[in-house]
């Protein structure tokens, strides 16, 4: 069954005004996954792909800890 675009827009508008939630966070996660996909081009191993997603989306501090003294 195909949904009418006007009714979908109205439903989204009503949803937002009552909950004040958007799908912005989900879209942000999707962008990170797509970036990982591009960086892992040609890599057929799913475990390496998942690791790439964690590295890009995990906000890990990967700087080498060294003393400047």
Short mmCIF file of C-alpha atoms in Angstrom, two decimals, residues 4-60:
data_model
loop_
_atom_site.label_atom_id
_atom_site.label_comp_id
_atom_site.label_asym_id
_atom_site.label_seq_id
_atom_site.Cartn_x
_atom_site.Cartn_y
_atom_site.Cartn_z
CA UNK A 4 -0.17 9.70 0.41
CA UNK A 5 2.77 12.19 0.73
CA UNK A 6 0.53 14.89 2.20
CA UNK A 7 -0.76 12.61 4.96
CA UNK A 8 2.81 11.46 5.70
CA UNK A 9 3.97 15.08 6.00
CA UNK A 10 1.03 15.91 8.24
CA UNK A 11 1.73 12.87 10.43
CA UNK A 12 5.42 13.87 10.72
CA UNK A 13 4.48 17.43 11.63
CA UNK A 14 2.01 16.30 14.30
CA UNK A 15 4.57 13.82 15.65
CA UNK A 16 7.24 16.50 15.94
CA UNK A 17 4.98 19.07 17.60
CA UNK A 18 3.85 16.59 20.26
CA UNK A 19 7.18 14.88 20.99
CA UNK A 20 9.83 17.40 19.78
CA UNK A 21 11.87 14.44 18.54
CA UNK A 22 13.43 14.15 15.11
CA UNK A 23 15.40 11.45 13.35
CA UNK A 24 18.52 13.63 13.35
CA UNK A 25 20.50 11.29 15.60
CA UNK A 26 19.62 8.31 13.43
CA UNK A 27 20.64 10.23 10.30
CA UNK A 28 23.95 11.13 11.94
CA UNK A 29 24.64 7.48 12.74
CA UNK A 30 23.75 6.53 9.17
CA UNK A 31 26.23 9.09 7.81
CA UNK A 32 28.98 7.60 10.02
CA UNK A 33 28.19 4.09 8.74
CA UNK A 34 28.22 5.27 5.13
CA UNK A 35 31.61 6.91 5.74
CA UNK A 36 32.93 3.65 7.19
CA UNK A 37 31.63 1.86 4.10
CA UNK A 38 33.54 4.22 1.83
CA UNK A 39 36.74 3.91 3.87
CA UNK A 40 36.53 0.12 3.91
CA UNK A 41 36.02 -0.12 0.15
CA UNK A 42 36.95 -3.52 -1.15
CA UNK A 43 37.12 -5.01 2.31
CA UNK A 44 34.88 -8.10 2.32
CA UNK A 45 35.32 -9.01 5.99
CA UNK A 46 32.23 -8.00 8.02
CA UNK A 47 34.19 -7.95 11.29
CA UNK A 48 36.63 -5.39 9.88
CA UNK A 49 33.70 -3.31 8.61
CA UNK A 50 32.06 -3.34 12.05
CA UNK A 51 35.40 -2.38 13.63
CA UNK A 52 35.67 0.55 11.20
CA UNK A 53 32.18 1.72 12.24
CA UNK A 54 33.18 1.60 15.91
CA UNK A 55 36.40 3.50 15.22
CA UNK A 56 34.60 6.25 13.31
CA UNK A 57 31.50 6.54 15.50
CA UNK A 58 33.01 5.73 18.88
CA UNK A 59 34.82 9.05 19.39
CA UNK A 60 37.86 7.22 20.73
#
